Amino acid sequence: MERALLYIVVMIIYLIYRICKAIAENAEDKISKRCLEDEMQLLLLEEGIEIIIKKDIPPNYTGFYREDYANNELKYEVMCNDGKLEGPFSTFYSMVKPRAVMIQGSFKENEIDGELCIFYKNGKLKKKDSYKKGKKEGICRSYYLNGKLEREENYIDGIISGEYKIYNENEVMVEKGQIKNEVQDGIIEKFYHSGTPYILYYINDNKINGKFQAFYRNGNLMGECDVLNDLLNGTFKKYDRLGKVQEEVIFENGVPIPEIKIETTFPAECDYVIDALKNEIQKEKDDDKEEYENSFFRN
């Protein structure tokens, strides 16, 4: 009798375990499905949200058209005129309470036109883009979850062009430069998280051309040289933190000229000159990153 009772108890425990496991797996599936739906929603912009939405619109439909998720929650709503996308639209996250807008903007003759905003699930702004006839036009901005500005870019006829700026989570600018036909072109400036200069160089025809400069975190110059088609040309100088010259070498088409080296002993292989600067730059950058992250998480 006792063995029978023990068997029944074990079976009940096992069944409870299987039920709990099934519930957990079902919950995980729902979460995974929800995350997938959210990612797919955000990808709508890349794939052409007007195409995705318009395929569901009945012919000659006028008014607000609404589509639901499988769980009957609102997926999107859009204003239509005679079967065309014309006016405001909004898409929504699934399984978020209260209901949260994901993407919001306007259509004009089936194309996104005007301001388009993407939001985090908590309702904070993630991106604010400007569109004209379905293409990005003008200043587009993205934001961190804490509401601080992350990036600014300029678009012309759907192509990124002109000045761009990148910021850290405290909205301190860490990079700015110029872009032409979707590639960097012109002066590029990078900064430490404190806002002091980090490196500065020029790009032309997809190659570094012109003055290259690197800086210590205290603002003093670390190294400088002229560059032609990605190769060092002219006088290369490396400084210590107090501004004193440590190395001074003449380069021609990327090759050092030892006989006119000015400072210190010059070995047969000169890679150490460049490596020393690279290592110094990387060390300063790593120290800056560690200091920034520590201060950021403390706040």
mmCIF file of C-alpha atoms in Angstrom:
data_model
loop_
_atom_site.group_PDB
_atom_site.id
_atom_site.type_symbol
_atom_site.label_atom_id
_atom_site.label_comp_id
_atom_site.label_asym_id
_atom_site.label_seq_id
_atom_site.Cartn_x
_atom_site.Cartn_y
_atom_site.Cartn_z
ATOM 1 C CA MET A 1 0.000 0.000 0.000
ATOM 2 C CA GLU A 2 2.781 2.385 0.965
ATOM 3 C CA ARG A 3 4.627 1.578 -2.260
ATOM 4 C CA ALA A 4 1.474 2.303 -4.250
ATOM 5 C CA LEU A 5 1.021 5.657 -2.499
ATOM 6 C CA LEU A 6 4.681 6.492 -3.096
ATOM 7 C CA TYR A 7 4.279 5.638 -6.773
ATOM 8 C CA ILE A 8 1.208 7.888 -7.034
ATOM 9 C CA VAL A 9 3.030 10.767 -5.315
ATOM 10 C CA VAL A 10 6.005 10.396 -7.639
ATOM 11 C CA MET A 11 3.726 10.357 -10.682
ATOM 12 C CA ILE A 12 1.891 13.474 -9.480
ATOM 13 C CA ILE A 13 5.203 15.299 -8.938
ATOM 14 C CA TYR A 14 6.359 14.199 -12.386
ATOM 15 C CA LEU A 15 3.129 15.390 -14.008
ATOM 16 C CA ILE A 16 3.381 18.746 -12.211
ATOM 17 C CA TYR A 17 6.964 19.047 -13.449
ATOM 18 C CA ARG A 18 5.913 18.300 -17.044
ATOM 19 C CA ILE A 19 3.043 20.789 -16.860
ATOM 20 C CA CYS A 20 5.279 23.522 -15.421
ATOM 21 C CA LYS A 21 7.915 22.797 -18.039
ATOM 22 C CA ALA A 22 5.331 22.973 -20.832
ATOM 23 C CA ILE A 23 4.020 26.281 -19.476
ATOM 24 C CA ALA A 24 7.558 27.672 -19.283
ATOM 25 C CA GLU A 25 8.372 26.509 -22.813
ATOM 26 C CA ASN A 26 5.121 28.005 -24.087
ATOM 27 C CA ALA A 27 5.955 31.292 -22.361
ATOM 28 C CA GLU A 28 9.436 31.245 -23.894
ATOM 29 C CA ASP A 29 7.921 30.572 -27.316
ATOM 30 C CA LYS A 30 5.554 33.514 -26.868
ATOM 31 C CA ILE A 31 8.405 35.784 -25.778
ATOM 32 C CA SER A 32 10.567 34.642 -28.698
ATOM 33 C CA LYS A 33 7.656 35.115 -31.098
ATOM 34 C CA ARG A 34 6.955 38.572 -29.670
ATOM 35 C CA CYS A 35 10.625 39.578 -29.988
ATOM 36 C CA LEU A 36 10.654 38.267 -33.544
ATOM 37 C CA GLU A 37 7.509 40.230 -34.380
ATOM 38 C CA ASP A 38 9.049 43.380 -32.909
ATOM 39 C CA GLU A 39 12.247 42.908 -34.915
ATOM 40 C CA MET A 40 10.233 42.281 -38.064
ATOM 41 C CA GLN A 41 8.281 45.459 -37.428
ATOM 42 C CA LEU A 42 11.463 47.509 -37.181
ATOM 43 C CA LEU A 43 12.730 45.898 -40.370
ATOM 44 C CA LEU A 44 9.620 47.106 -42.177
ATOM 45 C CA LEU A 45 11.308 50.451 -42.757
ATOM 46 C CA GLU A 46 14.245 48.804 -44.491
ATOM 47 C CA GLU A 47 12.016 46.572 -46.598
ATOM 48 C CA GLY A 48 9.586 49.360 -47.425
ATOM 49 C CA ILE A 49 6.822 49.756 -44.876
ATOM 50 C CA GLU A 50 4.491 51.245 -47.474
ATOM 51 C CA ILE A 51 4.719 48.037 -49.524
ATOM 52 C CA ILE A 52 4.085 45.812 -46.496
ATOM 53 C CA ILE A 53 1.073 47.840 -45.373
ATOM 54 C CA LYS A 54 -0.415 48.558 -48.789
ATOM 55 C CA LYS A 55 -0.759 44.870 -49.679
ATOM 56 C CA ASP A 56 -3.460 44.586 -47.000
ATOM 57 C CA ILE A 57 -5.495 47.633 -48.039
ATOM 58 C CA PRO A 58 -8.755 46.811 -49.869
ATOM 59 C CA PRO A 59 -9.165 48.487 -53.283
ATOM 60 C CA ASN A 60 -10.754 51.947 -53.198
ATOM 61 C CA TYR A 61 -10.686 51.955 -49.374
ATOM 62 C CA THR A 62 -11.030 55.384 -47.718
ATOM 63 C CA GLY A 63 -10.560 56.078 -44.011
ATOM 64 C CA PHE A 64 -8.427 54.597 -41.243
ATOM 65 C CA TYR A 65 -7.450 50.994 -41.971
ATOM 66 C CA ARG A 66 -6.415 48.827 -39.024
ATOM 67 C CA GLU A 67 -4.600 45.492 -38.855
ATOM 68 C CA ASP A 68 -4.248 43.298 -35.732
ATOM 69 C CA TYR A 69 -1.686 40.811 -34.459
ATOM 70 C CA ALA A 70 -2.731 37.166 -34.035
ATOM 71 C CA ASN A 71 -3.562 37.953 -30.393
ATOM 72 C CA ASN A 72 -6.040 40.646 -31.562
ATOM 73 C CA GLU A 73 -3.834 43.532 -30.416
ATOM 74 C CA LEU A 74 -3.558 46.463 -32.802
ATOM 75 C CA LYS A 75 -0.583 46.061 -35.156
ATOM 76 C CA TYR A 76 -0.929 49.239 -37.216
ATOM 77 C CA GLU A 77 -3.390 51.853 -38.369
ATOM 78 C CA VAL A 78 -3.087 54.025 -41.449
ATOM 79 C CA MET A 79 -5.148 56.661 -43.217
ATOM 80 C CA CYS A 80 -6.157 55.766 -46.772
ATOM 81 C CA ASN A 81 -7.796 57.584 -49.635
ATOM 82 C CA ASP A 82 -9.284 55.556 -52.473
ATOM 83 C CA GLY A 83 -7.001 52.600 -51.699
ATOM 84 C CA LYS A 84 -3.854 54.721 -51.440
ATOM 85 C CA LEU A 85 -1.796 55.415 -48.325
ATOM 86 C CA GLU A 86 -2.492 59.060 -47.619
ATOM 87 C CA GLY A 87 -2.039 60.632 -44.192
ATOM 88 C CA PRO A 88 -0.806 59.560 -40.748
ATOM 89 C CA PHE A 89 0.081 56.004 -39.754
ATOM 90 C CA SER A 90 1.259 54.243 -36.600
ATOM 91 C CA THR A 91 2.598 50.757 -35.907
ATOM 92 C CA PHE A 92 2.571 49.234 -32.418
ATOM 93 C CA TYR A 93 4.600 46.834 -30.318
ATOM 94 C CA SER A 94 2.915 43.541 -29.475
ATOM 95 C CA MET A 95 2.178 42.372 -25.921
ATOM 96 C CA VAL A 96 3.175 45.681 -24.315
ATOM 97 C CA LYS A 97 0.915 47.301 -21.732
ATOM 98 C CA PRO A 98 -0.104 50.044 -22.058
ATOM 99 C CA ARG A 99 -0.078 49.963 -25.849
ATOM 100 C CA ALA A 100 3.181 51.401 -27.160
ATOM 101 C CA VAL A 101 3.805 53.056 -30.529
ATOM 102 C CA MET A 102 6.753 51.644 -32.474
ATOM 103 C CA ILE A 103 6.770 53.732 -35.668
ATOM 104 C CA GLN A 104 4.818 56.890 -36.438
ATOM 105 C CA GLY A 105 4.757 59.038 -39.546
ATOM 106 C CA SER A 106 2.767 60.067 -42.604
ATOM 107 C CA PHE A 107 2.237 58.891 -46.156
ATOM 108 C CA LYS A 108 1.747 60.998 -49.250
ATOM 109 C CA GLU A 109 0.725 59.187 -52.415
ATOM 110 C CA ASN A 110 1.863 55.810 -51.012
ATOM 111 C CA GLU A 111 5.283 57.121 -49.937
ATOM 112 C CA ILE A 112 6.602 58.174 -46.534
ATOM 113 C CA ASP A 113 6.742 61.946 -46.451
ATOM 114 C CA GLY A 114 7.662 64.281 -43.621
ATOM 115 C CA GLU A 115 8.813 63.395 -40.118
ATOM 116 C CA LEU A 116 9.062 59.730 -39.174
ATOM 117 C CA CYS A 117 9.685 58.644 -35.563
ATOM 118 C CA ILE A 118 10.677 55.291 -34.070
ATOM 119 C CA PHE A 119 10.183 54.712 -30.348
ATOM 120 C CA TYR A 120 11.524 52.397 -27.669
ATOM 121 C CA LYS A 121 8.999 50.188 -25.873
ATOM 122 C CA ASN A 122 8.959 52.600 -22.936
ATOM 123 C CA GLY A 123 7.740 55.369 -25.256
ATOM 124 C CA LYS A 124 11.017 57.269 -25.481
ATOM 125 C CA LEU A 125 12.162 58.464 -28.885
ATOM 126 C CA LYS A 126 14.691 56.204 -30.624
ATOM 127 C CA LYS A 127 14.961 57.839 -34.063
ATOM 128 C CA LYS A 128 13.610 60.915 -35.771
ATOM 129 C CA ASP A 129 14.081 60.980 -39.535
ATOM 130 C CA SER A 130 12.988 63.367 -42.242
ATOM 131 C CA TYR A 131 11.552 61.981 -45.488
ATOM 132 C CA LYS A 132 10.623 63.431 -48.860
ATOM 133 C CA LYS A 133 8.824 61.278 -51.419
ATOM 134 C CA GLY A 134 9.889 58.047 -49.721
ATOM 135 C CA LYS A 135 13.548 58.972 -49.273
ATOM 136 C CA LYS A 136 15.446 60.412 -46.333
ATOM 137 C CA GLU A 137 16.034 64.122 -46.761
ATOM 138 C CA GLY A 138 17.695 66.474 -44.295
ATOM 139 C CA ILE A 139 18.834 65.897 -40.717
ATOM 140 C CA CYS A 140 18.128 62.479 -39.177
ATOM 141 C CA ARG A 141 18.763 61.828 -35.485
ATOM 142 C CA SER A 142 18.948 58.756 -33.244
ATOM 143 C CA TYR A 143 18.773 58.667 -29.443
ATOM 144 C CA TYR A 144 19.924 56.475 -26.573
ATOM 145 C CA LEU A 145 17.419 54.837 -24.252
ATOM 146 C CA ASN A 146 18.216 57.524 -21.661
ATOM 147 C CA GLY A 147 16.970 60.178 -24.106
ATOM 148 C CA LYS A 148 20.398 61.580 -24.963
ATOM 149 C CA LEU A 149 21.316 62.277 -28.583
ATOM 150 C CA GLU A 150 23.343 59.434 -30.146
ATOM 151 C CA ARG A 151 23.883 60.423 -33.783
ATOM 152 C CA GLU A 152 23.111 63.144 -36.332
ATOM 153 C CA GLU A 153 23.351 62.573 -40.072
ATOM 154 C CA ASN A 154 22.364 64.542 -43.139
ATOM 155 C CA TYR A 155 20.686 62.955 -46.165
ATOM 156 C CA ILE A 156 20.219 64.192 -49.709
ATOM 157 C CA ASP A 157 17.800 62.240 -51.912
ATOM 158 C CA GLY A 158 18.107 59.175 -49.685
ATOM 159 C CA ILE A 159 21.916 59.211 -49.596
ATOM 160 C CA ILE A 160 23.888 60.140 -46.491
ATOM 161 C CA SER A 161 25.957 63.200 -47.320
ATOM 162 C CA GLY A 162 27.516 66.129 -45.494
ATOM 163 C CA GLU A 163 28.372 66.457 -41.816
ATOM 164 C CA TYR A 164 27.681 63.716 -39.278
ATOM 165 C CA LYS A 165 28.120 63.695 -35.489
ATOM 166 C CA ILE A 166 28.269 60.849 -32.964
ATOM 167 C CA TYR A 167 27.763 61.259 -29.207
ATOM 168 C CA ASN A 168 28.215 59.104 -26.116
ATOM 169 C CA GLU A 169 25.479 58.345 -23.576
ATOM 170 C CA ASN A 170 26.157 61.667 -21.827
ATOM 171 C CA GLU A 171 25.656 63.507 -25.137
ATOM 172 C CA VAL A 172 29.343 64.436 -25.376
ATOM 173 C CA MET A 173 30.473 64.387 -29.011
ATOM 174 C CA VAL A 174 32.983 61.594 -29.689
ATOM 175 C CA GLU A 175 33.211 61.889 -33.479
ATOM 176 C CA LYS A 176 32.320 64.240 -36.296
ATOM 177 C CA GLY A 177 33.203 64.291 -39.943
ATOM 178 C CA GLN A 178 32.099 64.645 -43.524
ATOM 179 C CA ILE A 179 30.481 62.072 -45.797
ATOM 180 C CA LYS A 180 30.153 62.226 -49.553
ATOM 181 C CA ASN A 181 28.202 59.608 -51.503
ATOM 182 C CA GLU A 182 27.950 57.413 -48.384
ATOM 183 C CA VAL A 183 31.727 57.332 -47.679
ATOM 184 C CA GLN A 184 33.844 59.503 -45.405
ATOM 185 C CA ASP A 185 35.350 62.437 -47.255
ATOM 186 C CA GLY A 186 37.057 65.444 -45.691
ATOM 187 C CA ILE A 187 38.117 66.113 -42.130
ATOM 188 C CA ILE A 188 37.418 63.422 -39.506
ATOM 189 C CA GLU A 189 37.681 64.331 -35.822
ATOM 190 C CA LYS A 190 37.393 61.875 -32.945
ATOM 191 C CA PHE A 191 37.243 62.775 -29.263
ATOM 192 C CA TYR A 192 37.727 61.201 -25.872
ATOM 193 C CA HIS A 193 34.615 60.771 -23.731
ATOM 194 C CA SER A 194 35.584 63.966 -21.933
ATOM 195 C CA GLY A 195 35.274 65.876 -25.216
ATOM 196 C CA THR A 196 38.998 66.570 -25.671
ATOM 197 C CA PRO A 197 40.507 65.763 -29.117
ATOM 198 C CA TYR A 198 41.611 62.167 -29.740
ATOM 199 C CA ILE A 199 42.678 61.960 -33.396
ATOM 200 C CA LEU A 200 42.247 64.162 -36.451
ATOM 201 C CA TYR A 201 42.821 63.267 -40.099
ATOM 202 C CA TYR A 202 41.591 63.943 -43.633
ATOM 203 C CA ILE A 203 40.110 61.491 -46.127
ATOM 204 C CA ASN A 204 40.008 62.009 -49.869
ATOM 205 C CA ASP A 205 39.165 59.387 -52.498
ATOM 206 C CA ASN A 206 38.711 56.861 -49.679
ATOM 207 C CA LYS A 207 42.314 57.332 -48.510
ATOM 208 C CA ILE A 208 43.926 59.342 -45.734
ATOM 209 C CA ASN A 209 45.496 62.462 -47.207
ATOM 210 C CA GLY A 210 46.842 65.472 -45.342
ATOM 211 C CA LYS A 211 47.757 66.124 -41.726
ATOM 212 C CA PHE A 212 47.288 63.321 -39.189
ATOM 213 C CA GLN A 213 47.325 64.223 -35.495
ATOM 214 C CA ALA A 214 46.829 62.239 -32.289
ATOM 215 C CA PHE A 215 46.373 63.710 -28.801
ATOM 216 C CA TYR A 216 46.778 62.714 -25.175
ATOM 217 C CA ARG A 217 43.789 62.969 -22.880
ATOM 218 C CA ASN A 218 45.325 66.073 -21.310
ATOM 219 C CA GLY A 219 44.954 67.787 -24.698
ATOM 220 C CA ASN A 220 48.650 67.804 -25.605
ATOM 221 C CA LEU A 221 49.769 66.579 -29.004
ATOM 222 C CA MET A 222 50.910 62.934 -29.035
ATOM 223 C CA GLY A 223 52.037 62.593 -32.649
ATOM 224 C CA GLU A 224 51.692 64.172 -36.073
ATOM 225 C CA CYS A 225 52.695 63.607 -39.671
ATOM 226 C CA ASP A 226 51.596 64.368 -43.216
ATOM 227 C CA VAL A 227 49.997 61.468 -45.081
ATOM 228 C CA LEU A 228 49.677 60.917 -48.827
ATOM 229 C CA ASN A 229 47.455 58.100 -50.108
ATOM 230 C CA ASP A 230 47.575 56.308 -46.726
ATOM 231 C CA LEU A 231 51.404 56.546 -46.593
ATOM 232 C CA LEU A 232 53.459 58.695 -44.226
ATOM 233 C CA ASN A 233 55.212 61.524 -46.043
ATOM 234 C CA GLY A 234 57.294 64.236 -44.438
ATOM 235 C CA THR A 235 58.291 64.743 -40.825
ATOM 236 C CA PHE A 236 56.825 62.351 -38.271
ATOM 237 C CA LYS A 237 56.920 63.585 -34.676
ATOM 238 C CA LYS A 238 55.994 61.804 -31.457
ATOM 239 C CA TYR A 239 55.714 63.773 -28.212
ATOM 240 C CA ASP A 240 55.594 62.891 -24.534
ATOM 241 C CA ARG A 241 52.708 64.009 -22.328
ATOM 242 C CA LEU A 242 54.413 67.305 -21.532
ATOM 243 C CA GLY A 243 54.907 68.226 -25.185
ATOM 244 C CA LYS A 244 58.583 67.302 -25.582
ATOM 245 C CA VAL A 245 59.602 65.619 -28.859
ATOM 246 C CA GLN A 246 60.476 61.940 -28.342
ATOM 247 C CA GLU A 247 60.841 60.882 -31.964
ATOM 248 C CA GLU A 248 61.336 62.826 -35.162
ATOM 249 C CA VAL A 249 61.692 60.892 -38.403
ATOM 250 C CA ILE A 250 61.438 61.801 -42.075
ATOM 251 C CA PHE A 251 59.229 59.525 -44.184
ATOM 252 C CA GLU A 252 58.948 59.286 -47.947
ATOM 253 C CA ASN A 253 56.081 57.226 -49.405
ATOM 254 C CA GLY A 254 55.772 55.333 -46.134
ATOM 255 C CA VAL A 255 59.475 54.532 -45.882
ATOM 256 C CA PRO A 256 61.676 56.135 -43.178
ATOM 257 C CA ILE A 257 64.877 57.899 -44.210
ATOM 258 C CA PRO A 258 67.345 57.020 -41.430
ATOM 259 C CA GLU A 259 70.141 59.368 -42.420
ATOM 260 C CA ILE A 260 68.039 62.435 -41.666
ATOM 261 C CA LYS A 261 66.453 61.149 -38.472
ATOM 262 C CA ILE A 262 66.744 63.795 -35.771
ATOM 263 C CA GLU A 263 65.961 62.137 -32.417
ATOM 264 C CA THR A 264 67.202 58.935 -30.657
ATOM 265 C CA THR A 265 68.885 55.833 -32.050
ATOM 266 C CA PHE A 266 67.399 54.709 -35.340
ATOM 267 C CA PRO A 267 67.223 50.907 -35.798
ATOM 268 C CA ALA A 268 67.325 49.181 -39.155
ATOM 269 C CA GLU A 269 63.620 48.397 -38.810
ATOM 270 C CA CYS A 270 61.576 51.515 -38.115
ATOM 271 C CA ASP A 271 58.211 49.896 -37.423
ATOM 272 C CA TYR A 272 58.689 50.636 -33.741
ATOM 273 C CA VAL A 273 58.175 54.348 -34.429
ATOM 274 C CA ILE A 274 54.661 53.783 -35.742
ATOM 275 C CA ASP A 275 53.940 50.959 -33.306
ATOM 276 C CA ALA A 276 54.915 53.180 -30.388
ATOM 277 C CA LEU A 277 52.360 55.771 -31.465
ATOM 278 C CA LYS A 278 49.686 53.137 -32.122
ATOM 279 C CA ASN A 279 50.248 51.577 -28.698
ATOM 280 C CA GLU A 280 50.152 54.972 -27.008
ATOM 281 C CA ILE A 281 46.922 55.887 -28.795
ATOM 282 C CA GLN A 282 45.316 52.552 -27.881
ATOM 283 C CA LYS A 283 46.373 52.853 -24.240
ATOM 284 C CA GLU A 284 44.910 56.337 -23.963
ATOM 285 C CA LYS A 285 41.702 55.156 -25.625
ATOM 286 C CA ASP A 286 41.399 52.119 -23.330
ATOM 287 C CA ASP A 287 42.014 54.220 -20.214
ATOM 288 C CA ASP A 288 39.465 56.762 -21.407
ATOM 289 C CA LYS A 289 36.876 54.034 -22.058
ATOM 290 C CA GLU A 290 37.409 52.441 -18.639
ATOM 291 C CA GLU A 291 37.178 55.784 -16.862
ATOM 292 C CA TYR A 292 34.044 56.735 -18.789
ATOM 293 C CA GLU A 293 32.287 53.415 -18.184
ATOM 294 C CA ASN A 294 33.082 53.527 -14.474
ATOM 295 C CA SER A 295 31.742 57.056 -14.134
ATOM 296 C CA PHE A 296 28.703 56.314 -16.327
ATOM 297 C CA PHE A 297 27.604 53.272 -14.336
ATOM 298 C CA ARG A 298 28.210 55.071 -11.052
ATOM 299 C CA ASN A 299 25.727 57.689 -12.201
#
